[in-house]
Amino acid sequence: MKRRIGILTSGGDCPGLNAAIRGVTRAAYEMFDAEIIGIHDGYRGLIEGDYSLMTRSQFSGILTLGGTILGTARTPFRNMRVIGEDKIDKVAAMKKTYKELKLDCLVTLGGNGTHKTANLLSEEGLNVIGLPKTIDNDLYGTDFTFGFHTAMDIATGVIDRIHTTAASHGRTMVIEIMGNKAGWLTLYSGVAGGADVILIPEIPYEIEEVAKVVEKRAKNNKGFTIIAVAEGAMNRKEAKMKKKEREAKRAAEHYSAAADVASQLSEMVGVEARAVVPGHIQRGGSPSAYDRVLSTQFGVHAAELIRDECYGVTVALKGNQITHNALKDIAGVPKLVPTDDQMVSIARDMGISFGEKE
Ligand code: F6P
């Protein structure tokens, strides 16, 4: 049985992409006569016909490697059907590359935007299989995406280090964790790092409530406070604004959630507060052991789906089972932190504040 497989990574990179690429390709080479075409820089490569025929050895030695050997790019889904100044019909161009390459299927590794385009291509008649990647863990239909646990380890490591310096100086330290829409990474690393306050986009906060926590800790002779804030966290006032308006305001101000919270607390409580933004460090470097295993499991399941000609799906983790969902059921459905999520109530029961009124 022969299969020509195109493979691409799209959207923001994360640790585990190479491990997943290795998982798919290695299992494919083992299971059937596979020819792999690596498409460069995500959908851009598919649109522009930028790809290369890969050899098996190119997928060797990449298990522990961060980033993606295929390159990646953000190609916003909302522009996919829009013909811009370059006059390129992007959907037609992607279909043309797929046909010219005589692909049996296209494997796309990515997050929400990637899956929307994967579904579009599936609806256009291409055989597509998705793999769920993102440090944000905000892809519907899977318990975890690969990349999330590594980013959690990194963010937790940052909080741990901040803890010791915060305690030494008796400071309030505000650490900004990645996640513009979804607070999973902040929630989990905040719990893992023993944060006193966790602020996430899904639960708008009141700065006065955060200030109360800082004051209470000071009264109880805890001279320092650790606050984990998601980059997309917002106060109640901002939450009432229209999304576009809020985003434009933030862009114009070069907004930083951590800097904002830290400066407000300095003024309100008179504490010495510092903001820390680890930024893209959270997406860099080698995947954790958990993510290596998950990426490998996802990759191998994708190869099994190719063998079985089961297309129009994306791989998922449910409980401890590797399975798959129909692309049409999950594409475009973001998975945000429900306000009654068990981890939220566990954090609340631990006395962690979300900056809400008591
Ligand atoms: O989607 C992953 C993510 O790291 C988000 O957490 C973050 O908001 C965004 O990407 C940053 O995007 P960029 O790498 O394009 O700056």
Short mmCIF file of C-alpha atoms and ligand atoms in Angstrom, two decimals:
data_model
loop_
_atom_site.label_atom_id
_atom_site.label_comp_id
_atom_site.label_asym_id
_atom_site.label_seq_id
_atom_site.Cartn_x
_atom_site.Cartn_y
_atom_site.Cartn_z
CA MET A 1 0.00 0.00 0.00
CA LYS A 2 1.45 3.35 -1.08
CA ARG A 3 0.52 6.73 0.42
CA ARG A 4 1.77 10.20 -0.48
CA ILE A 5 1.41 12.38 2.57
CA GLY A 6 1.80 16.14 2.78
CA ILE A 7 2.58 17.44 6.25
CA LEU A 8 2.62 20.99 7.58
CA THR A 9 2.82 22.88 10.87
CA SER A 10 0.84 26.10 11.15
CA GLY A 11 0.26 28.89 13.70
CA GLY A 12 2.46 29.60 16.71
CA ASP A 13 5.11 26.94 17.29
CA CYS A 14 5.39 24.90 20.47
CA PRO A 15 7.51 22.12 21.94
CA GLY A 16 6.37 18.72 20.69
CA LEU A 17 5.79 19.62 17.03
CA ASN A 18 8.87 17.71 15.90
CA ALA A 19 8.03 14.79 18.17
CA ALA A 20 4.57 14.63 16.57
CA ILE A 21 6.00 14.92 13.03
CA ARG A 22 8.37 12.08 13.92
CA GLY A 23 5.49 10.04 15.33
CA VAL A 24 3.36 10.31 12.16
CA THR A 25 6.16 9.77 9.70
CA ARG A 26 7.98 7.00 11.51
CA ALA A 27 4.79 5.02 12.06
CA ALA A 28 3.78 5.66 8.43
CA TYR A 29 7.14 4.38 7.14
CA GLU A 30 6.78 1.33 9.40
CA MET A 31 3.17 0.56 8.46
CA PHE A 32 3.07 1.18 4.71
CA ASP A 33 4.99 2.47 1.72
CA ALA A 34 4.99 6.15 2.63
CA GLU A 35 6.25 9.13 0.69
CA ILE A 36 6.35 12.29 2.77
CA ILE A 37 6.28 15.80 1.40
CA GLY A 38 7.21 18.47 3.93
CA ILE A 39 5.29 21.68 3.27
CA HIS A 40 7.19 24.76 4.40
CA ASP A 41 5.84 27.43 6.78
CA GLY A 42 2.32 26.09 7.15
CA TYR A 43 -0.43 26.98 4.70
CA ARG A 44 1.86 29.58 3.08
CA GLY A 45 3.87 26.70 1.62
CA LEU A 46 0.72 24.98 0.41
CA ILE A 47 -0.53 28.19 -1.20
CA GLU A 48 2.79 29.03 -2.84
CA GLY A 49 3.86 25.47 -3.69
CA ASP A 50 6.86 25.62 -1.36
CA TYR A 51 7.68 22.08 -0.25
CA SER A 52 10.27 19.34 -0.39
CA LEU A 53 10.24 15.58 -0.70
CA MET A 54 11.58 14.30 2.61
CA THR A 55 13.67 11.26 3.35
CA ARG A 56 13.23 9.03 6.36
CA SER A 57 16.52 10.15 7.88
CA GLN A 58 15.26 13.73 8.07
CA PHE A 59 12.76 12.65 10.72
CA SER A 60 15.43 11.03 12.81
CA GLY A 61 16.92 12.73 15.89
CA ILE A 62 14.12 15.30 16.21
CA LEU A 63 12.18 13.88 19.16
CA THR A 64 13.70 16.29 21.66
CA LEU A 65 14.05 19.26 19.32
CA GLY A 66 11.93 22.36 20.02
CA GLY A 67 10.19 24.36 17.28
CA THR A 68 9.36 22.73 13.95
CA ILE A 69 11.71 21.45 11.25
CA LEU A 70 9.05 22.38 8.66
CA GLY A 71 8.78 26.04 9.68
CA THR A 72 5.50 27.68 10.54
CA ALA A 73 3.52 30.84 9.87
CA ARG A 74 0.29 32.41 10.92
CA THR A 75 -2.09 32.52 7.95
CA PRO A 76 -5.29 34.02 9.39
CA PHE A 77 -8.31 31.89 8.56
CA ARG A 78 -10.51 34.94 8.02
CA ASN A 79 -8.33 35.83 5.02
CA MET A 80 -8.35 32.39 3.43
CA ARG A 81 -11.29 33.05 1.14
CA VAL A 82 -10.44 36.73 0.67
CA ILE A 83 -8.60 37.53 -2.54
CA GLY A 84 -6.17 40.32 -1.68
CA GLU A 85 -3.97 42.66 -3.67
CA ASP A 86 -1.82 39.75 -4.81
CA LYS A 87 -4.94 38.42 -6.63
CA ILE A 88 -4.23 34.91 -5.35
CA ASP A 89 -7.19 32.62 -4.72
CA LYS A 90 -5.64 30.90 -1.69
CA VAL A 91 -8.12 28.04 -1.49
CA ALA A 92 -7.74 27.23 -5.19
CA ALA A 93 -3.96 27.50 -4.85
CA MET A 94 -3.90 25.03 -1.92
CA LYS A 95 -6.07 22.58 -3.85
CA LYS A 96 -3.82 22.94 -6.88
CA THR A 97 -0.66 22.14 -4.87
CA TYR A 98 -2.40 19.14 -3.30
CA LYS A 99 -3.46 17.82 -6.73
CA GLU A 100 -0.08 18.52 -8.36
CA LEU A 101 1.66 16.62 -5.58
CA LYS A 102 -0.82 13.76 -6.05
CA LEU A 103 -1.29 13.62 -2.29
CA ASP A 104 -3.39 10.93 -0.66
CA CYS A 105 -3.75 13.13 2.37
CA LEU A 106 -2.62 16.26 4.15
CA VAL A 107 -1.63 16.21 7.81
CA THR A 108 -1.93 19.57 9.57
CA LEU A 109 -0.45 20.23 12.99
CA GLY A 110 -1.88 23.30 14.68
CA GLY A 111 -4.36 25.06 16.89
CA ASN A 112 -7.72 26.68 16.31
CA GLY A 113 -6.92 28.66 13.16
CA THR A 114 -5.12 25.70 11.62
CA HIS A 115 -8.10 23.45 12.29
CA LYS A 116 -10.53 25.91 10.73
CA THR A 117 -8.51 25.87 7.51
CA ALA A 118 -8.10 22.09 7.76
CA ASN A 119 -11.89 21.80 7.91
CA LEU A 120 -12.29 24.18 4.99
CA LEU A 121 -9.95 22.03 2.89
CA SER A 122 -11.78 18.91 4.01
CA GLU A 123 -15.07 20.47 2.90
CA GLU A 124 -13.37 21.26 -0.42
CA GLY A 125 -12.82 17.54 -0.88
CA LEU A 126 -9.22 17.08 0.31
CA ASN A 127 -8.27 14.25 2.67
CA VAL A 128 -7.16 15.99 5.83
CA ILE A 129 -6.07 14.84 9.28
CA GLY A 130 -5.36 17.29 12.11
CA LEU A 131 -3.15 17.06 15.19
CA PRO A 132 -3.95 19.33 18.15
CA LYS A 133 -1.04 21.57 19.11
CA THR A 134 -0.97 24.68 21.26
CA ILE A 135 0.43 25.83 24.56
CA ASP A 136 -2.96 27.46 25.16
CA ASN A 137 -4.80 24.09 25.39
CA ASP A 138 -7.85 25.81 23.92
CA LEU A 139 -8.81 23.31 21.23
CA TYR A 140 -12.23 21.80 21.65
CA GLY A 141 -12.68 18.01 21.83
CA THR A 142 -9.34 17.07 23.39
CA ASP A 143 -8.45 17.05 27.08
CA PHE A 144 -4.97 18.29 26.30
CA THR A 145 -3.10 19.59 23.29
CA PHE A 146 0.59 18.84 22.95
CA GLY A 147 2.84 21.73 23.97
CA PHE A 148 0.65 22.67 26.90
CA HIS A 149 2.43 20.62 29.55
CA THR A 150 5.88 21.81 28.51
CA ALA A 151 4.73 25.43 28.64
CA MET A 152 3.18 24.71 32.04
CA ASP A 153 6.52 23.32 33.26
CA ILE A 154 8.34 26.41 31.98
CA ALA A 155 5.81 28.88 33.43
CA THR A 156 5.84 27.01 36.75
CA GLY A 157 9.64 27.16 36.77
CA VAL A 158 9.42 30.93 36.28
CA ILE A 159 6.95 31.28 39.18
CA ASP A 160 9.19 29.11 41.38
CA ARG A 161 12.18 31.33 40.74
CA ILE A 162 10.14 34.48 41.26
CA HIS A 163 8.89 33.05 44.56
CA THR A 164 12.32 33.05 46.17
CA THR A 165 13.21 36.56 45.13
CA ALA A 166 9.71 37.83 46.06
CA ALA A 167 10.07 36.32 49.54
CA SER A 168 13.55 37.77 50.03
CA HIS A 169 12.47 41.30 49.16
CA GLY A 170 8.92 41.17 50.47
CA ARG A 171 7.60 42.19 47.07
CA THR A 172 4.42 41.65 45.12
CA MET A 173 5.40 39.92 41.90
CA VAL A 174 3.06 39.77 38.93
CA ILE A 175 3.96 37.13 36.34
CA GLU A 176 2.33 37.34 32.92
CA ILE A 177 1.60 33.94 31.43
CA MET A 178 0.74 33.42 27.76
CA GLY A 179 -2.90 32.99 26.76
CA ASN A 180 -4.87 35.78 25.18
CA LYS A 181 -8.29 34.15 25.15
CA ALA A 182 -7.87 31.06 27.29
CA GLY A 183 -6.52 30.95 30.83
CA TRP A 184 -5.58 27.24 31.01
CA LEU A 185 -1.85 27.84 31.14
CA THR A 186 -2.15 30.53 33.82
CA LEU A 187 -4.58 28.43 35.84
CA TYR A 188 -2.46 25.28 35.83
CA SER A 189 0.94 26.93 36.27
CA GLY A 190 -0.54 29.25 38.90
CA VAL A 191 -1.72 26.25 40.90
CA ALA A 192 1.56 24.39 40.29
CA GLY A 193 3.62 27.43 41.30
CA GLY A 194 1.57 28.20 44.41
CA ALA A 195 0.30 31.60 43.22
CA ASP A 196 -1.84 33.59 45.66
CA VAL A 197 -3.88 35.20 42.90
CA ILE A 198 -4.72 33.85 39.42
CA LEU A 199 -6.25 36.20 36.86
CA ILE A 200 -7.60 34.68 33.65
CA PRO A 201 -9.59 36.09 30.71
CA GLU A 202 -12.64 33.97 31.51
CA ILE A 203 -13.08 35.46 35.00
CA PRO A 204 -12.95 39.26 34.91
CA TYR A 205 -11.32 40.65 38.06
CA GLU A 206 -11.60 43.70 40.24
CA ILE A 207 -8.25 45.21 41.16
CA GLU A 208 -9.66 46.18 44.58
CA GLU A 209 -10.14 42.47 45.33
CA VAL A 210 -6.55 41.70 44.29
CA ALA A 211 -5.39 44.58 46.50
CA LYS A 212 -7.28 43.05 49.44
CA VAL A 213 -5.31 39.81 49.04
CA VAL A 214 -2.00 41.70 49.07
CA GLU A 215 -3.06 43.68 52.18
CA LYS A 216 -4.32 40.59 53.97
CA ARG A 217 -1.08 38.74 53.34
CA ALA A 218 0.91 41.72 54.60
CA LYS A 219 -1.22 41.80 57.78
CA ASN A 220 -0.57 38.10 58.28
CA ASN A 221 3.15 38.74 58.10
CA LYS A 222 3.44 37.30 54.61
CA GLY A 223 5.48 40.05 53.12
CA PHE A 224 5.16 38.94 49.53
CA THR A 225 2.42 38.00 47.07
CA ILE A 226 2.61 36.01 43.85
CA ILE A 227 0.12 36.89 41.14
CA ALA A 228 -0.17 34.84 37.93
CA VAL A 229 -1.97 36.87 35.27
CA ALA A 230 -2.86 35.70 31.78
CA GLU A 231 -1.84 38.11 29.04
CA GLY A 232 -5.51 38.38 28.05
CA ALA A 233 -6.90 38.82 31.59
CA MET A 234 -9.20 41.80 31.95
CA ASN A 235 -10.95 43.71 34.68
CA ARG A 236 -14.73 43.97 34.85
CA LYS A 237 -14.81 47.33 33.11
CA GLU A 238 -12.74 46.08 30.19
CA ALA A 239 -14.84 42.92 29.99
CA LYS A 240 -17.88 45.11 29.26
CA MET A 241 -16.15 46.77 26.31
CA LYS A 242 -16.57 45.51 22.76
CA LYS A 243 -13.75 43.05 21.93
CA LYS A 244 -12.50 45.16 18.99
CA GLU A 245 -12.50 48.31 21.10
CA ARG A 246 -10.62 46.60 23.92
CA GLU A 247 -8.06 45.09 21.58
CA ALA A 248 -7.47 48.41 19.79
CA LYS A 249 -6.99 50.19 23.13
CA ARG A 250 -4.52 47.58 24.31
CA ALA A 251 -2.58 47.60 21.04
CA ALA A 252 -2.32 51.41 21.12
CA GLU A 253 -1.00 51.29 24.70
CA HIS A 254 1.42 48.37 24.05
CA TYR A 255 -0.51 46.87 26.93
CA SER A 256 0.95 44.40 29.39
CA ALA A 257 -1.45 42.76 31.83
CA ALA A 258 1.33 42.25 34.38
CA ALA A 259 2.60 45.82 34.18
CA ASP A 260 -0.94 47.13 34.52
CA VAL A 261 -1.75 45.02 37.58
CA ALA A 262 1.63 45.77 39.20
CA SER A 263 1.38 49.53 38.75
CA GLN A 264 -2.21 49.64 40.03
CA LEU A 265 -1.25 47.65 43.12
CA SER A 266 1.76 49.88 43.82
CA GLU A 267 -0.54 52.90 43.79
CA MET A 268 -3.43 51.38 45.70
CA VAL A 269 -1.60 49.44 48.41
CA GLY A 270 1.75 51.16 48.37
CA VAL A 271 3.61 47.87 47.96
CA GLU A 272 6.70 47.37 45.90
CA ALA A 273 5.35 45.47 42.90
CA ARG A 274 7.23 44.14 39.89
CA ALA A 275 6.00 42.73 36.59
CA VAL A 276 7.68 39.75 34.92
CA VAL A 277 6.90 38.70 31.35
CA PRO A 278 8.56 35.42 30.32
CA GLY A 279 6.85 35.68 26.90
CA HIS A 280 7.99 33.32 24.14
CA ILE A 281 10.34 31.47 26.48
CA GLN A 282 7.15 29.54 27.30
CA ARG A 283 7.08 28.18 23.75
CA GLY A 284 10.76 27.47 23.36
CA GLY A 285 13.08 24.52 23.81
CA SER A 286 12.71 20.82 24.23
CA PRO A 287 9.33 19.17 24.93
CA SER A 288 8.74 17.65 28.37
CA ALA A 289 8.59 13.86 28.71
CA TYR A 290 4.78 14.10 28.93
CA ASP A 291 4.59 16.05 25.66
CA ARG A 292 7.03 13.69 23.93
CA VAL A 293 4.75 10.79 24.81
CA LEU A 294 1.54 12.64 23.89
CA SER A 295 2.97 13.91 20.58
CA THR A 296 4.16 10.41 19.73
CA GLN A 297 0.74 8.93 20.59
CA PHE A 298 -1.03 11.58 18.50
CA GLY A 299 1.39 11.07 15.61
CA VAL A 300 1.06 7.30 15.56
CA HIS A 301 -2.74 7.53 15.72
CA ALA A 302 -2.66 9.90 12.73
CA ALA A 303 -0.62 7.32 10.79
CA GLU A 304 -3.17 4.64 11.70
CA LEU A 305 -5.94 6.89 10.40
CA ILE A 306 -4.05 7.35 7.13
CA ARG A 307 -3.63 3.57 6.84
CA ASP A 308 -7.38 3.16 7.43
CA GLU A 309 -8.25 6.03 5.06
CA CYS A 310 -10.15 7.77 7.82
CA TYR A 311 -10.03 11.45 6.84
CA GLY A 312 -11.76 14.68 7.83
CA VAL A 313 -10.77 14.12 11.47
CA THR A 314 -8.40 15.39 14.11
CA VAL A 315 -6.64 13.37 16.75
CA ALA A 316 -7.63 13.88 20.40
CA LEU A 317 -7.04 12.74 23.96
CA LYS A 318 -10.12 11.77 25.96
CA GLY A 319 -9.50 10.46 29.43
CA ASN A 320 -6.42 8.36 28.81
CA GLN A 321 -7.51 7.22 25.35
CA ILE A 322 -6.15 8.52 22.07
CA THR A 323 -9.05 8.97 19.69
CA HIS A 324 -10.28 11.38 17.01
CA ASN A 325 -13.06 13.88 16.32
CA ALA A 326 -14.64 14.97 13.06
CA LEU A 327 -13.02 18.22 11.95
CA LYS A 328 -16.43 19.74 11.30
CA ASP A 329 -17.40 19.20 14.95
CA ILE A 330 -14.42 20.90 16.51
CA ALA A 331 -13.21 23.51 14.00
CA GLY A 332 -13.85 27.04 15.20
CA VAL A 333 -15.00 26.00 18.67
CA PRO A 334 -12.58 27.44 21.23
CA LYS A 335 -12.24 25.62 24.54
CA LEU A 336 -12.15 28.27 27.25
CA VAL A 337 -11.92 27.67 31.00
CA PRO A 338 -15.49 27.19 32.27
CA THR A 339 -16.01 29.33 35.36
CA ASP A 340 -17.16 26.19 37.16
CA ASP A 341 -14.18 24.12 35.99
CA GLN A 342 -12.99 21.68 38.64
CA MET A 343 -9.49 23.19 38.67
CA VAL A 344 -11.03 26.62 39.33
CA SER A 345 -12.95 25.31 42.34
CA ILE A 346 -9.88 23.42 43.56
CA ALA A 347 -7.91 26.66 43.40
CA ARG A 348 -10.70 28.55 45.19
CA ASP A 349 -10.79 25.87 47.88
CA MET A 350 -7.05 26.39 48.32
CA GLY A 351 -7.74 30.04 49.06
CA ILE A 352 -6.41 31.26 45.71
CA SER A 353 -8.17 34.44 44.62
CA PHE A 354 -9.42 35.05 41.08
CA GLY A 355 -9.90 38.72 41.89
CA GLU A 356 -13.66 38.37 42.24
CA LYS A 357 -15.81 39.88 44.98
CA GLU A 358 -16.10 37.44 47.87
O1 F6P B 1 -1.19 30.54 20.55
C1 F6P B 1 -0.06 30.45 21.32
C2 F6P B 1 0.39 31.81 21.78
O2 F6P B 1 1.66 31.69 22.39
C3 F6P B 1 -0.55 32.55 22.70
O3 F6P B 1 -0.51 32.12 24.03
C4 F6P B 1 -0.09 33.96 22.54
O4 F6P B 1 -1.13 34.86 22.87
C5 F6P B 1 0.26 34.03 21.08
O5 F6P B 1 0.54 32.69 20.68
C6 F6P B 1 1.44 34.88 20.76
O6 F6P B 1 1.56 34.94 19.38
P1 F6P B 1 2.86 35.34 18.57
O7 F6P B 1 3.83 34.21 18.69
O8 F6P B 1 2.39 35.49 17.18
O9 F6P B 1 3.40 36.57 19.21
#
